[in-house]
CSV table of C-alpha atoms in Angstrom, one decimal:
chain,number,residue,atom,x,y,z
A,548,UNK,CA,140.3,-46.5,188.5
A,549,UNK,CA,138.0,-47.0,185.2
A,550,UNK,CA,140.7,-49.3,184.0
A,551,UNK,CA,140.2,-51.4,187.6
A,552,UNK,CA,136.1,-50.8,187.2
A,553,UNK,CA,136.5,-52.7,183.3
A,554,UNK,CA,138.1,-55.5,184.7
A,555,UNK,CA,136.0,-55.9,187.0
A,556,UNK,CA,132.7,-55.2,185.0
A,557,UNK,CA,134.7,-58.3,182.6
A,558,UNK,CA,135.2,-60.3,185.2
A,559,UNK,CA,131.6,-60.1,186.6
A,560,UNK,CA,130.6,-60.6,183.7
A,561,UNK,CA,132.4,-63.8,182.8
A,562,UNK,CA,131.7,-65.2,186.3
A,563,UNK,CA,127.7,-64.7,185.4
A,564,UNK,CA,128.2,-66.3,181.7
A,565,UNK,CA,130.1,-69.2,183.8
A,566,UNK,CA,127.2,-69.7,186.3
A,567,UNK,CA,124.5,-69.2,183.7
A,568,UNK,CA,126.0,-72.0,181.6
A,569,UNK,CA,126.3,-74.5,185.0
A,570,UNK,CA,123.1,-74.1,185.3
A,571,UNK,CA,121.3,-74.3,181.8
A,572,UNK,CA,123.8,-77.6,181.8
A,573,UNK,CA,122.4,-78.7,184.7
A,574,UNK,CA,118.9,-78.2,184.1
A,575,UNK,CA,118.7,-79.0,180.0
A,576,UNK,CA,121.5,-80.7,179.4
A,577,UNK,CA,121.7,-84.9,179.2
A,578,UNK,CA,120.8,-86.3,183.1
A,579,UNK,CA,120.0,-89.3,181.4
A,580,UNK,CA,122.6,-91.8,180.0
A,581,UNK,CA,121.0,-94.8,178.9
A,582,UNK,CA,117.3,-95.3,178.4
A,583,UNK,CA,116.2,-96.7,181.3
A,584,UNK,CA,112.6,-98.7,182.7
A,585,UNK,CA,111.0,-96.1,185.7
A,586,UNK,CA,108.7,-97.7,187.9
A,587,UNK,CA,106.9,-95.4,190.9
A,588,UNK,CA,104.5,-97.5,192.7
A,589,UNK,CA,101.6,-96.6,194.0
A,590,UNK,CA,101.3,-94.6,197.6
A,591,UNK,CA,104.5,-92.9,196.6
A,592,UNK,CA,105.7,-89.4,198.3
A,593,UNK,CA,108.6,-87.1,196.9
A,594,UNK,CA,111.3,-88.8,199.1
A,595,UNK,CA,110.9,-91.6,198.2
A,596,UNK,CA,111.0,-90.8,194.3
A,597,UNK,CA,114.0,-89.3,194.7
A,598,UNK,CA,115.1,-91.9,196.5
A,599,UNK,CA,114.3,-94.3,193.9
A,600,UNK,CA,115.9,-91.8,190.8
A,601,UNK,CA,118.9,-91.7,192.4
A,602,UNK,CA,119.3,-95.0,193.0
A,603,UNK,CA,118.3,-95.7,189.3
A,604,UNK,CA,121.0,-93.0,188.2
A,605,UNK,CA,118.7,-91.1,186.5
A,606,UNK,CA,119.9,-87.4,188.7
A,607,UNK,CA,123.5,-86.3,188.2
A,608,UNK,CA,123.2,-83.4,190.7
A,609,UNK,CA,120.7,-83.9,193.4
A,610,UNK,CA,121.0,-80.2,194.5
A,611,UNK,CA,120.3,-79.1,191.5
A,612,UNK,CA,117.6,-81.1,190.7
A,613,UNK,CA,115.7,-80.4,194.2
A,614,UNK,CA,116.0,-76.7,193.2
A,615,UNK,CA,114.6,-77.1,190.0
A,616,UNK,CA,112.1,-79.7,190.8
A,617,UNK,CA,110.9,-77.3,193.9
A,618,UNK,CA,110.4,-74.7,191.3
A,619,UNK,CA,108.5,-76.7,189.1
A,620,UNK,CA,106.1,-78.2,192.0
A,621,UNK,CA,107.0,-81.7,191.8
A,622,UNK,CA,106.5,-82.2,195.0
A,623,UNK,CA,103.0,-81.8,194.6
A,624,UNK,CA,102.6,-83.6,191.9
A,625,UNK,CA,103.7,-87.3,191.9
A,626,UNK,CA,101.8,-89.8,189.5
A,627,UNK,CA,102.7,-93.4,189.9
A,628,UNK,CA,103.1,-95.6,187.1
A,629,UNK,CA,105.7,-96.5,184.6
A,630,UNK,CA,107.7,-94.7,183.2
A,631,UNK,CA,110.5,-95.2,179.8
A,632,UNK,CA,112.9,-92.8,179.9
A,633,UNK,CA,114.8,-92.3,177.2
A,634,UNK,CA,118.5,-91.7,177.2
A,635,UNK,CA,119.7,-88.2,176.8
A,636,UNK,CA,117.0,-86.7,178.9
A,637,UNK,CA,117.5,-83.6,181.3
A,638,UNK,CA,116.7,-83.0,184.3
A,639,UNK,CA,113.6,-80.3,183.2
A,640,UNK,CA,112.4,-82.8,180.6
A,641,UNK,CA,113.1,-85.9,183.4
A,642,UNK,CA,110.9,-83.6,186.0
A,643,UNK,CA,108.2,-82.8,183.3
A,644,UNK,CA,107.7,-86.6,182.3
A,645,UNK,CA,107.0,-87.4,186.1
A,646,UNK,CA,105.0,-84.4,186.9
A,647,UNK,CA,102.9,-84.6,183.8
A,648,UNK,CA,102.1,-88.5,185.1
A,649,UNK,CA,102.9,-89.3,181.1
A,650,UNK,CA,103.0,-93.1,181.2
A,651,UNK,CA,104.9,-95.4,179.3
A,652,UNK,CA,101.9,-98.1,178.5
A,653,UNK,CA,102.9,-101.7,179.0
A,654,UNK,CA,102.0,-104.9,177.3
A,655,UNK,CA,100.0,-107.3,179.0
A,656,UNK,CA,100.2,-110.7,176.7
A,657,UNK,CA,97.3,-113.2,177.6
A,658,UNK,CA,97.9,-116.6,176.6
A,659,UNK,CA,98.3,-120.3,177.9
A,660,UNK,CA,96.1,-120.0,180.7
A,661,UNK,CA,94.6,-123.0,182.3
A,662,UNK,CA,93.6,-122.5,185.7
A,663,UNK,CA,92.5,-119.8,187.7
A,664,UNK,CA,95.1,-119.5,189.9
A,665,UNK,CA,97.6,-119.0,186.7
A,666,UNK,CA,95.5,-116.3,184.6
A,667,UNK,CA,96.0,-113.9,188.2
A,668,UNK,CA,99.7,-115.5,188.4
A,669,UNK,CA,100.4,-114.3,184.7
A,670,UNK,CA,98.4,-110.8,184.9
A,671,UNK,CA,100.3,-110.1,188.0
A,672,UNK,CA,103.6,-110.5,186.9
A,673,UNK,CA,103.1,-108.1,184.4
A,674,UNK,CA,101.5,-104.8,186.2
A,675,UNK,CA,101.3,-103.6,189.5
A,676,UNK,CA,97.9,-105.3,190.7
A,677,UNK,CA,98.9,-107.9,193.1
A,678,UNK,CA,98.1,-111.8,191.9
A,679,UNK,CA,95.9,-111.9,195.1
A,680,UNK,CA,92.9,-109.6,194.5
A,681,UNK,CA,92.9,-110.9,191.0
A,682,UNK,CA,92.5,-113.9,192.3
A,683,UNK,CA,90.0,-113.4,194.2
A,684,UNK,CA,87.8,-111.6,192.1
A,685,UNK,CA,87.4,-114.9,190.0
A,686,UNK,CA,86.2,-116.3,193.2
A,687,UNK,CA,84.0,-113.7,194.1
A,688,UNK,CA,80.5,-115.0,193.0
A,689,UNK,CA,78.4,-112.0,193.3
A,690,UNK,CA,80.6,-109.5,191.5
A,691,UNK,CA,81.1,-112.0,188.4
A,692,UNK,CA,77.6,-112.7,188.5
A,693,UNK,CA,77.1,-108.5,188.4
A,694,UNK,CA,79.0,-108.9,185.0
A,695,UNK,CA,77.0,-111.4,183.3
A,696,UNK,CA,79.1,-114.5,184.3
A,697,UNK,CA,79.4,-117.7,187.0
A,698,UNK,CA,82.2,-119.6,188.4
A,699,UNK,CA,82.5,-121.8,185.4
A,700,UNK,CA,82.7,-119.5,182.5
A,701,UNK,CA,84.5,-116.0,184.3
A,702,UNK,CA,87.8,-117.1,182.5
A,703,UNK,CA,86.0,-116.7,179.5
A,704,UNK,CA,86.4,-112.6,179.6
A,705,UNK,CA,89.9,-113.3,179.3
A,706,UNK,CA,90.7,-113.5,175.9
A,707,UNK,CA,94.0,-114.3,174.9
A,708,UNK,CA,95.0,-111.5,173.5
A,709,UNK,CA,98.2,-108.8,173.6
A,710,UNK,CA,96.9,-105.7,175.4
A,711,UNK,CA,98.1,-102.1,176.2
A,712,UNK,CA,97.4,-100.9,179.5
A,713,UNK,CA,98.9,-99.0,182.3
A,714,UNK,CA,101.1,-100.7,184.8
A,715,UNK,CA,99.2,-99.3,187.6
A,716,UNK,CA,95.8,-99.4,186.6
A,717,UNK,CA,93.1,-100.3,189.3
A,718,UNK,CA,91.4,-103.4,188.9
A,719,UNK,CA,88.3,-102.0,188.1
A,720,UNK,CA,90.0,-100.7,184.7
A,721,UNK,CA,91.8,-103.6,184.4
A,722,UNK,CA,88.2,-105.4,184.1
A,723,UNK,CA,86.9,-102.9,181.7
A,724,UNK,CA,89.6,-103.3,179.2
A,725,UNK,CA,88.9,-106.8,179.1
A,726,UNK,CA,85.5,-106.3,179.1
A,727,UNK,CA,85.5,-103.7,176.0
A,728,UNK,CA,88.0,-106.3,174.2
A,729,UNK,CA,85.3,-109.5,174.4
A,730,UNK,CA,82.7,-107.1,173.5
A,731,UNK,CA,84.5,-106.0,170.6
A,732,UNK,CA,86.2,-109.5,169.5
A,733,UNK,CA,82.0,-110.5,169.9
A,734,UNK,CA,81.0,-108.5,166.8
A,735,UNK,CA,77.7,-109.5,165.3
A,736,UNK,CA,79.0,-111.5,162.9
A,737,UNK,CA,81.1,-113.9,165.2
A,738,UNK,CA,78.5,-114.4,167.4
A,739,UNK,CA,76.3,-115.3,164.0
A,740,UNK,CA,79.1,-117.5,162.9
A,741,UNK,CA,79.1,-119.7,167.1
A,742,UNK,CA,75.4,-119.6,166.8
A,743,UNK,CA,75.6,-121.4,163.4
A,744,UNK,CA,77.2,-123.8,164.6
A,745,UNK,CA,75.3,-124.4,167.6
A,746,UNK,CA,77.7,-122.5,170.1
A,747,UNK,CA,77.9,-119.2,172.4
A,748,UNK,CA,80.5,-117.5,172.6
A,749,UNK,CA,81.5,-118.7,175.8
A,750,UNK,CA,81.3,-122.3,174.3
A,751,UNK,CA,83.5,-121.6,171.9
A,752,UNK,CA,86.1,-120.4,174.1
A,753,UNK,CA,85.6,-123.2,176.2
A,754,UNK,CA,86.4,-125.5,173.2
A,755,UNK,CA,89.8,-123.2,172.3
A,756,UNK,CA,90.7,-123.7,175.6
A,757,UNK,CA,90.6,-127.5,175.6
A,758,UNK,CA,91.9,-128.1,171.8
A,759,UNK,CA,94.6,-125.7,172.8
């Protein structure tokens, strides 16, 4: 009988060590097998990021990954936006990345632009703003006049420039960043150096634009 007990106290045992292990596989070991480029748009709901990992191959155990994301209130907690994730992430780490809303930022290259209807073309292929409000922003009269600028010289904000920003930022930041950049490229001593020669900064661009 305490023969029979021990073997089954072992047995026990190694059926909890085998479970144990499943499971600390499933949740921290590698869900992830090559890095791969995460994008969750905006508006979003659980299903249909689940939807979306699985299709990208980015869950090896959906069941698995429901219990744990359940448990670690995912659910609740779904940040759109893009995402790089890396190869040889878990599921846990995979889960924490998405809840945490922690970004990948994108590049947004400015360059070559010579109408209006190509600068919202080019910004819109690049992050989730559609090429439509852009657009019309540059032909909204009273909100560019609002930011110091007219029809003529609104392209002028635009610097070409490389930029890091978030794939799903609102248009509103989208304007700041561009704003903060002119302001910053306009340093006193540029605007000394335009005014030297006769120009504003605007004017200067203007020239760029057309030499270019």
């Amino acid at each position: 009988m305490i023969k029979k007990m021990k073997y089954l106290l072992i047995g026990l045992f190694l059926i909890g060590c085998f479970v144990s292990f499943n499971l600390y596989s499933f949740c921290f070991g590698v869900s992830v097998y090559q890095q791969t480029d995460f994008y969750l748009p905006t508006g979003s709901t659980y299903e249909s990021l689940l939807n979306t990992l699985k299709k990208e191959e980015l869950i090896n155990n959906e069941r698995v990954f429901s219990v744990l994301a359940e448990k670690m209130n995912l659910k609740n907690n779904i940040y759109p936006g893009y995402y790089l994730i890396e190869e040889g992430t878990s599921n846990y780490e995979l889960i924490a990345i998405l809840r945490g809303g922690m970004q990948t930022p994108v590049k947004l290259v400015i360059n070559n632009i010579v109408f209006k209807q190509d600068l919202a073309a080019k910004i819109a292929s690049q992050i989730e703003r559609d090429s439509l409000s852009i657009y019309t922003f540059l032909f909204d009269e009273e909100r560019i006049a609002e930011m110091g600028y007219d029809m003529d010289n609104i392209s002028c904000l635009f610097l070409p420039n490389t930029y890091e920003v978030y794939w799903n930022l609102s248009l509103e930041s989208l304007l700041a960043k561009f704003t903060h950049a002119h302001q910053s490229f306009w340093n006193e001593s540029r605007l000394q150096q335009a005014a030297n020669k006769g120009l504003s900064s605007n004017e200067v661009f203007i020239l760029a634009s057309i030499v270019e």
